[in-house]
Each structure stands twice: as structure tokens, then as C-alpha cells.
Coordinates of C-alpha atoms and ligand atoms in Angstrom, one line a residue:
M1 CA 18.2 21.9 -6.2
S2 CA 14.9 23.7 -5.6
E3 CA 12.1 22.1 -3.9
P4 CA 9.7 20.2 -6.2
T5 CA 6.5 22.2 -6.7
N6 CA 2.8 21.1 -7.4
Q7 CA 1.9 23.3 -10.2
A8 CA -1.9 22.4 -9.7
A9 CA -1.7 23.6 -6.1
R10 CA -4.3 21.2 -4.8
P11 CA -3.9 18.0 -2.9
I12 CA -3.3 15.0 -5.1
P13 CA -5.4 12.1 -3.8
Y14 CA -4.2 8.5 -4.2
G15 CA -7.4 7.8 -6.3
R16 CA -10.2 9.8 -7.7
Q17 CA -13.1 9.6 -10.1
Q18 CA -13.2 11.1 -13.5
I19 CA -16.6 12.6 -14.3
D20 CA -17.3 14.1 -17.7
E21 CA -20.2 16.0 -19.0
D22 CA -21.7 13.0 -20.6
D23 CA -21.8 11.2 -17.1
I24 CA -23.7 14.3 -15.8
A25 CA -26.1 14.3 -18.7
A26 CA -26.8 10.6 -18.1
V27 CA -27.7 11.2 -14.4
V28 CA -29.8 14.3 -15.2
A29 CA -31.8 12.3 -17.8
V30 CA -32.7 9.8 -15.1
L31 CA -33.9 12.6 -12.7
R32 CA -36.3 13.8 -15.4
S33 CA -37.6 10.3 -16.1
D34 CA -40.3 8.2 -14.5
F35 CA -38.0 5.9 -12.4
L36 CA -35.4 7.0 -9.9
T37 CA -35.1 3.5 -8.7
Q38 CA -36.2 0.0 -9.8
G39 CA -36.3 1.3 -13.4
P40 CA -34.9 0.2 -16.7
L41 CA -31.3 1.3 -16.2
I42 CA -30.5 -1.4 -13.6
P43 CA -30.9 -4.4 -15.9
R44 CA -29.2 -2.4 -18.7
F45 CA -26.2 -1.9 -16.4
E46 CA -26.2 -5.5 -15.4
E47 CA -26.5 -6.8 -18.9
A48 CA -23.7 -4.6 -20.1
V49 CA -21.3 -5.9 -17.5
A50 CA -22.4 -9.4 -17.7
A51 CA -21.7 -9.4 -21.5
Y52 CA -18.3 -7.8 -21.1
C53 CA -17.2 -10.3 -18.6
D54 CA -18.8 -13.4 -20.3
A55 CA -20.9 -14.1 -17.3
S56 CA -24.6 -15.0 -17.7
H57 CA -25.9 -13.3 -14.7
A58 CA -25.2 -10.0 -12.9
V59 CA -26.9 -8.5 -9.8
A60 CA -26.4 -4.9 -9.2
V61 CA -26.4 -3.7 -5.5
N62 CA -25.6 -0.6 -3.5
S63 CA -22.1 -1.5 -2.6
A64 CA -19.6 -4.3 -3.2
T65 CA -19.9 -4.8 0.7
S66 CA -23.5 -5.8 0.0
A67 CA -22.6 -7.9 -2.9
L68 CA -20.1 -9.8 -0.8
H69 CA -22.8 -10.2 1.9
L70 CA -25.4 -11.6 -0.6
A71 CA -22.7 -13.8 -2.2
C72 CA -21.9 -15.5 1.2
L73 CA -25.5 -16.0 1.9
A74 CA -26.2 -17.5 -1.6
L75 CA -23.4 -19.9 -1.1
G76 CA -24.9 -20.9 2.2
A77 CA -22.3 -19.5 4.6
G78 CA -23.8 -19.6 8.2
P79 CA -22.9 -20.3 11.7
N80 CA -20.4 -23.1 12.1
D81 CA -19.0 -22.4 8.8
M82 CA -15.5 -21.1 8.0
V83 CA -14.7 -18.4 5.4
W84 CA -11.2 -17.6 4.5
T85 CA -9.8 -14.6 2.8
S86 CA -6.6 -12.6 2.5
P87 CA -5.4 -10.4 5.4
N88 CA -4.1 -7.8 2.8
T89 CA -7.5 -6.4 1.9
F90 CA -10.3 -4.0 2.9
V91 CA -12.2 -5.1 5.9
A92 CA -15.3 -5.8 3.9
S93 CA -13.8 -9.0 2.3
A94 CA -13.8 -10.5 5.8
N95 CA -16.8 -8.8 7.4
C96 CA -19.3 -10.2 4.9
A97 CA -18.7 -13.7 6.4
R98 CA -19.4 -12.4 9.9
Y99 CA -22.7 -10.8 8.7
C100 CA -23.7 -14.4 8.0
G101 CA -22.6 -15.6 11.3
A102 CA -19.8 -17.6 9.8
K103 CA -16.2 -17.7 11.3
V104 CA -13.3 -15.9 9.4
D105 CA -9.8 -17.1 8.9
F106 CA -7.0 -15.7 6.8
V107 CA -4.5 -17.2 4.4
D108 CA -1.1 -15.3 4.1
I109 CA -0.1 -13.6 1.0
D110 CA 2.6 -14.1 -1.7
A111 CA 5.3 -11.6 -1.3
A112 CA 5.6 -11.0 -4.9
T113 CA 2.0 -10.5 -6.1
L114 CA 0.6 -9.5 -2.6
N115 CA -2.4 -11.8 -3.4
L116 CA -3.5 -14.7 -1.3
S117 CA -0.6 -17.3 -1.6
V118 CA -1.6 -20.5 -3.3
T119 CA 1.0 -22.4 -1.5
A120 CA -0.1 -21.1 1.9
L121 CA -3.7 -21.9 0.9
E122 CA -2.7 -25.6 0.0
D123 CA -0.9 -26.0 3.3
K124 CA -3.8 -24.7 5.4
L125 CA -6.2 -26.9 3.5
R126 CA -4.2 -29.9 4.2
V127 CA -4.2 -29.2 7.9
A128 CA -7.8 -28.2 8.0
K129 CA -8.9 -31.4 6.3
Q130 CA -7.2 -33.4 9.1
R131 CA -8.9 -31.3 11.8
G132 CA -12.3 -31.5 9.9
R133 CA -12.4 -27.7 9.6
L134 CA -12.4 -27.1 5.9
P135 CA -13.7 -23.7 4.7
K136 CA -17.1 -23.4 3.1
V137 CA -16.1 -20.4 1.1
V138 CA -12.7 -18.9 0.2
I139 CA -12.6 -15.3 -0.9
P140 CA -9.4 -14.4 -3.0
V141 CA -8.9 -10.6 -3.5
H142 CA -7.3 -9.3 -6.6
F143 CA -5.2 -6.9 -4.8
S144 CA -4.4 -3.7 -6.7
G145 CA -6.2 -5.0 -9.8
R146 CA -3.9 -8.0 -10.5
S147 CA -5.8 -11.3 -10.7
C148 CA -5.0 -14.1 -8.3
D149 CA -3.9 -17.6 -9.8
M150 CA -7.6 -18.5 -10.3
A151 CA -6.8 -21.8 -12.1
A152 CA -4.8 -23.0 -9.1
I153 CA -7.4 -21.8 -6.6
G154 CA -10.1 -23.4 -8.7
D155 CA -8.2 -26.8 -8.6
L156 CA -8.1 -26.6 -4.8
A157 CA -11.7 -25.8 -4.6
R158 CA -12.6 -28.9 -6.5
Q159 CA -10.2 -31.0 -4.5
Y160 CA -11.4 -29.7 -1.0
D161 CA -14.9 -28.9 -2.0
F162 CA -15.2 -25.2 -1.1
A163 CA -16.9 -22.3 -2.9
V164 CA -15.0 -19.3 -4.3
I165 CA -16.0 -15.7 -4.3
E166 CA -13.6 -13.4 -6.2
D167 CA -13.5 -10.1 -4.4
A168 CA -12.6 -8.2 -7.7
S169 CA -13.4 -4.8 -6.2
H170 CA -10.1 -3.6 -7.7
A171 CA -10.2 -5.6 -10.9
I172 CA -13.1 -4.8 -13.3
G173 CA -11.3 -5.0 -16.7
A174 CA -8.4 -7.1 -15.5
Q175 CA -7.7 -10.4 -17.2
F176 CA -6.6 -13.8 -16.0
D177 CA -5.2 -16.3 -18.6
G178 CA -6.6 -14.2 -21.4
R179 CA -10.2 -14.2 -20.0
P180 CA -11.9 -11.3 -18.3
V181 CA -12.0 -11.3 -14.5
G182 CA -15.8 -11.8 -13.8
D183 CA -16.3 -14.7 -16.1
C184 CA -16.3 -17.0 -13.0
A185 CA -14.4 -19.6 -14.9
Y186 CA -12.8 -20.8 -11.6
S187 CA -15.2 -19.4 -9.1
D188 CA -18.8 -19.2 -8.2
I189 CA -19.3 -15.5 -7.8
T190 CA -17.3 -12.5 -8.6
V191 CA -17.8 -9.1 -7.0
F192 CA -17.1 -5.5 -8.3
S193 CA -17.1 -2.3 -6.5
F194 CA -18.1 1.1 -8.0
H195 CA -17.0 3.4 -5.1
P196 CA -15.4 6.5 -6.6
V197 CA -11.8 5.5 -5.9
K198 CA -12.2 2.3 -7.9
I199 CA -11.9 1.9 -11.7
I200 CA -15.4 3.0 -12.6
T201 CA -18.0 4.5 -10.3
S202 CA -21.7 4.8 -9.7
G203 CA -21.2 7.0 -6.5
E204 CA -21.7 4.0 -4.3
G205 CA -22.4 0.6 -5.9
G206 CA -21.4 -3.0 -6.5
M207 CA -22.2 -6.0 -8.7
A208 CA -22.1 -9.7 -8.3
L209 CA -21.6 -11.9 -11.4
T210 CA -22.1 -15.6 -11.8
Q211 CA -22.7 -18.3 -14.3
R212 CA -25.2 -20.0 -11.9
P213 CA -28.8 -19.2 -12.3
D214 CA -29.7 -20.5 -8.8
L215 CA -27.2 -18.1 -7.2
A216 CA -28.3 -15.2 -9.2
Q217 CA -31.9 -15.8 -8.2
T218 CA -31.2 -16.0 -4.6
M219 CA -29.0 -12.8 -4.8
L220 CA -31.8 -11.0 -6.8
A221 CA -34.4 -11.9 -4.1
L222 CA -32.1 -11.0 -1.3
R223 CA -31.3 -7.5 -2.6
S224 CA -35.0 -6.6 -2.2
H225 CA -36.1 -8.0 1.2
G226 CA -36.2 -11.7 0.0
I227 CA -39.4 -10.9 -1.9
V228 CA -40.3 -13.0 -5.0
R229 CA -43.1 -12.0 -7.5
D230 CA -44.1 -15.3 -9.1
P231 CA -46.3 -14.7 -12.3
A232 CA -48.1 -18.0 -11.8
Q233 CA -49.0 -17.0 -8.3
Q234 CA -50.1 -13.7 -9.4
A235 CA -52.4 -15.0 -12.1
K236 CA -54.1 -17.1 -9.5
D237 CA -54.2 -14.6 -6.5
G238 CA -54.0 -11.3 -8.1
A239 CA -51.4 -9.0 -9.7
W240 CA -50.5 -7.4 -6.4
S241 CA -49.4 -10.6 -4.7
Y242 CA -45.8 -11.4 -3.9
E243 CA -44.1 -13.6 -1.2
Q244 CA -41.3 -12.9 1.2
R245 CA -39.6 -16.3 1.2
R246 CA -36.6 -15.6 3.3
L247 CA -35.3 -12.5 5.1
G248 CA -33.6 -10.2 2.8
F249 CA -32.4 -6.5 2.6
N250 CA -32.9 -3.3 0.7
Y251 CA -29.5 -3.5 -1.0
R252 CA -30.8 -2.0 -4.3
L253 CA -28.8 0.4 -6.6
T254 CA -30.9 3.4 -7.8
D255 CA -31.4 4.2 -11.4
I256 CA -29.5 7.4 -10.8
Q257 CA -26.4 5.3 -9.8
A258 CA -26.9 2.9 -12.6
A259 CA -27.0 5.7 -15.1
L260 CA -23.6 6.9 -13.9
G261 CA -22.3 3.4 -13.8
L262 CA -23.3 2.6 -17.2
S263 CA -22.0 5.9 -18.6
Q264 CA -18.7 5.2 -16.7
F265 CA -18.7 1.6 -18.0
A266 CA -18.5 3.0 -21.6
K267 CA -15.1 4.5 -20.7
L268 CA -13.7 1.4 -19.0
A269 CA -11.1 0.7 -21.8
Q270 CA -9.8 4.2 -21.8
F271 CA -9.5 4.4 -18.0
L272 CA -7.7 1.1 -18.2
E273 CA -5.3 2.3 -20.9
Q274 CA -4.6 5.5 -18.9
R275 CA -3.9 3.6 -15.7
R276 CA -1.5 1.2 -17.5
Q277 CA 0.3 4.0 -19.1
Q278 CA 0.7 5.8 -15.7
A279 CA 1.9 2.6 -14.1
A280 CA 4.5 2.3 -16.9
R281 CA 5.5 5.9 -16.5
Y282 CA 6.0 5.5 -12.8
R283 CA 8.3 2.6 -13.5
L284 CA 10.6 4.9 -15.5
L285 CA 10.3 7.8 -13.2
L286 CA 11.1 5.8 -10.1
A287 CA 13.6 3.3 -11.5
D288 CA 16.7 4.6 -9.6
L289 CA 15.1 5.2 -6.3
P290 CA 15.5 2.9 -3.3
L291 CA 12.0 1.5 -3.7
S292 CA 10.6 -1.9 -4.7
L293 CA 8.2 -1.4 -7.5
P294 CA 5.3 -3.5 -8.4
P295 CA 6.0 -6.1 -11.1
E296 CA 4.9 -5.3 -14.6
D297 CA 1.5 -6.6 -15.7
D298 CA -0.5 -5.7 -18.7
M299 CA -3.4 -7.7 -17.5
S300 CA -3.8 -5.8 -14.2
A301 CA -6.5 -3.0 -13.9
W302 CA -3.9 -1.0 -11.9
H303 CA -6.4 0.2 -9.3
L304 CA -3.5 1.0 -6.9
Y305 CA 0.2 1.7 -7.4
V306 CA 1.9 0.3 -4.5
V307 CA 5.6 0.6 -3.8
R308 CA 7.6 -0.8 -0.9
V309 CA 9.8 1.5 1.1
D310 CA 12.4 0.5 3.9
A311 CA 10.1 0.0 6.9
A312 CA 12.4 2.3 9.0
R313 CA 11.8 5.2 6.5
R314 CA 8.2 4.6 5.6
R315 CA 6.7 7.0 8.1
A316 CA 9.0 9.8 7.3
V317 CA 8.4 9.3 3.5
F318 CA 4.7 9.1 4.0
D319 CA 4.5 12.3 6.2
G320 CA 6.8 14.0 3.6
L321 CA 4.4 13.3 0.9
R322 CA 1.4 14.3 2.9
A323 CA 3.2 17.6 3.8
A324 CA 3.6 18.3 0.1
G325 CA 0.0 17.8 -0.6
I326 CA 0.4 14.2 -1.9
Q327 CA -2.2 12.0 -0.3
A328 CA -0.3 8.8 -0.3
N329 CA -2.0 5.9 1.5
V330 CA -1.2 2.4 2.9
H331 CA -3.2 -0.5 1.5
Y332 CA -3.7 -2.4 3.7
Q333 CA -3.2 -2.7 7.5
P334 CA -3.7 -6.4 7.9
V335 CA -7.3 -7.2 8.8
H336 CA -6.6 -9.8 11.4
L337 CA -4.8 -7.2 13.5
Q338 CA -7.8 -4.8 13.6
P339 CA -9.2 -4.4 17.2
D340 CA -12.5 -6.1 16.1
Y341 CA -10.7 -9.1 14.9
R342 CA -8.3 -9.6 18.0
P343 CA -11.0 -11.2 20.1
F344 CA -11.0 -14.1 17.7
G345 CA -7.4 -14.8 18.8
F346 CA -5.5 -13.3 15.8
K347 CA -2.1 -11.8 16.7
E348 CA 1.2 -10.4 15.3
G349 CA 3.1 -13.1 13.6
D350 CA 0.1 -15.0 12.4
F351 CA 0.4 -14.0 8.7
P352 CA 4.2 -12.7 8.5
A353 CA 4.2 -12.0 4.7
A354 CA 1.2 -9.7 4.9
E355 CA 2.5 -8.1 8.2
S356 CA 6.0 -7.4 6.8
Y357 CA 4.6 -6.1 3.6
A358 CA 2.2 -3.8 5.6
Q359 CA 5.3 -2.1 7.3
E360 CA 6.7 -1.2 3.9
A361 CA 3.6 -0.4 1.8
L362 CA 3.0 3.0 0.2
T363 CA 0.3 3.8 -2.3
L364 CA 1.2 6.5 -4.7
P365 CA -1.5 8.5 -6.5
L366 CA -2.8 6.8 -9.7
F367 CA -6.0 7.8 -11.5
P368 CA -7.0 8.6 -15.1
A369 CA -7.4 12.4 -14.4
M370 CA -4.0 12.6 -12.9
T371 CA -1.9 14.9 -15.1
M372 CA 1.7 14.2 -16.1
A373 CA 2.8 17.3 -14.2
E374 CA 1.1 15.8 -11.1
Q375 CA 2.9 12.5 -11.6
D376 CA 6.2 14.3 -12.1
F377 CA 5.6 16.1 -8.8
V378 CA 5.0 12.9 -7.0
A379 CA 8.2 11.4 -8.4
A380 CA 10.2 14.5 -7.6
T381 CA 8.9 14.7 -4.1
L382 CA 9.7 11.0 -3.5
R383 CA 13.2 11.6 -4.8
S384 CA 13.7 14.5 -2.6
L385 CA 12.6 12.5 0.4
L386 CA 14.6 9.4 -0.4
I387 CA 17.9 10.6 -1.8
Ligands
PLP401 C1 -13.6 -1.1 -1.9 C2 -13.5 -2.5 -1.5 C3 -14.6 -3.2 -1.0 C4 -15.9 -2.6 -0.6 O1 -16.4 -1.9 -1.7 P1 -17.7 -0.9 -1.4 O2 -18.3 -0.8 -2.8 O3 -17.2 0.3 -1.0 O4 -18.6 -1.6 -0.4 C5 -14.5 -4.6 -0.7 N1 -13.3 -5.2 -1.0 C6 -12.2 -4.5 -1.4 C7 -11.0 -5.3 -1.7 C8 -12.3 -3.2 -1.7 O5 -11.2 -2.5 -2.1

């Protein structure tokens, strides 16, 4: 059999944005307008996403990392508080707690969904309650675009009195129980990312959704230095007056980015459909290979297509894909084993399901602009490496 060839002859990334002429036109229109930032496209983008998600408030910021930080602050996480998240995530899901001076701990994952395990969470809460060390905030991550069991997490949140931030960086457009991720039915705040590898992009960008006006107001003020412009005060003191009421940041999204985000958002349904079809196609193409494939799920946003390969062969398969121009990846090396987390006492064996998954994980390319020929090439190359 001849070597499989990549007809496109350029590297195939694991994820990439799809930018069309109308996206470009939307950005150019902003460049010709009066406002490059703090203009009308920010609220329009926020309102569109909030309406789609059935959330009453949305706060656009310059990254999901910033949104996670503001969410933690709005929920009052600070020194002496504990924040728990999944070890199978990007470091930002945990770092946000440290920005607030809070302590981070992790909850092991469920081997089937690769999301934070509800059983492990319940066990850990029981022990934490006895020790008087319950978390202030828990941050479930909808890994690869598949929603966590939010109803179960919401029940535990009520029982043990912690707040919930959904890190839905992978999951705009996903659903749980027939409802859109982002409606915060079982959480306080939900965060999306608009980084170019995610489902839709604004270049860099993120958004925090909530049903609670108090949290929205706090995040809104904190994204712009903690400054509040109060009409009543301005009527009294002059229209120039404003107050910095607490220390905030410049976490603003620009109108240039919001224009791109809004234009991309109009294609969300199409992107989701393409991702679902590509995932279904991988399932057929890879069915007879010695891999473990992700469970079928029509409600997932399919940000990542992650297969599991025998740990002893993973490195060779990964290197073989890279040598063929296929930029496979690994999502994720467990956060607790990062050098910057070791000083907190984390070590190998702390979260065995996340660690053993990480030895076998392999992310294959999946993005709307990927052609069928490219996908065939990925499958054929994997076959040549595995059989
Ligand atoms: C991408 C990502 C983030 C951070 O998103 P940015 O917009 O790049 O800051 C946070 N959490 C998860 C799970 C992510 O995948």
C-alpha cells in the first residue's frame, strides 16, 4: 500500500478559525466608524449571545481568562477561600482563583465523559465539610464541548452552599437537558472563549453570562477599572463625574473584536453542524482502529475530537502524525502536575483518572474549514501508524 498523502500539502492544525468575506467586511466597517472600542457593537454582541443562551445578562471581555477572573471576584473568592476545578482543563480554569488570592484544588474526572466526576465531587465535599474546608466556588469545565451533569452539580451546590462558574470555553452552542449551555440554570455564571481555535472567534475575547443583575453589574464595573458612572451623581456633580468604587482592570473587548464575534456568531449553527458531521465521520473512518473513540453526543459543541491510544504507543503515533503534517495535540496535561502547581503539594497519583487519561489522550484535527480529503488523510495516516 502506498503512503497516504495530504493533497492540500499544508499542515493540518487541530483547530482553526473560519473567516469569510462577510467577517472581514464587518471588521472593516468598524475601522471606518466612530468607535474602535466602547462603541455600540459591544452591547449588540452581548445581547445576541445572551438571547441565544436565555441568559438575562452578558459581559464581554478581552478573553475567557479575564471572564473567569471577574467571575471569581464577583462571587467573592478571596484569600482563605477554596476554588475547585477539573485537572483536565487549560490552566486558565485554575489560575483565575489564584489571581484572587484563593486556593485551588481539583476534583478527578469521570473516565467516560472526561468531565469533572460528580461522584468524586460528592465524596470530596463530604470530607471537606467534616474538615470545615468547603469550596466557595466550583468551576466545572465542559471538556471538548460536552456539558457536565449540571443538574447534579447544581444539587450539590445547594446542599453544600458553593457558587458555580461553568467554564464553557469549549461549549458555546452545546446543550444540557435540552437547554443551551449559558442559561445558568444550575450555575451562577457561565464563561465562553472566542480564541481562534474555539467554536466562534473574535480574535481574542470572552464573555460571562449570568441571570443575576448584581453579578453582571460587578463584572461590568470590574472590566473597566471598577469605575461606575451614576446618572444621579452626574446630574448633581456634573456630567464628567465618575467613581472608582473598587480596584478593577482594563479587560475590555474592542468594537473591532465585537464586530468579528457578532459576524461569527451568526454562523454558530452552521459551525456546530459541520463539527457534528465531522465527528460522526471520524466515528466511521476510525471504527476498526485500536483506538477508543469519544461517545456519540448530539448535544456537544465538538470543540475537540479526542481519541485514546494505548499509552505505550501514544508518543510514536503523535510523532508520526506530526511528521505527516498533522498537528495533533494533547488536551490536557493535568493542571495539578504543572511546575507552578507542585509547590502547593500536588503530585502524581492525586487524580488518577485524569492522569491515566492524559497518558492516552490524542486530539485529532476537527474544525469547520477542514475538508473531507484532509479528514481522510488524518484517518489514513492514523491507520498506517496503528496497523
Ligand atoms: C481556551 C480556554 C480558556 C481560556 O480562554 P482564553 O479566551 O484564551 O482566555 C479557559 N478555559 C478553557 C477550558 C479553555 O479551553
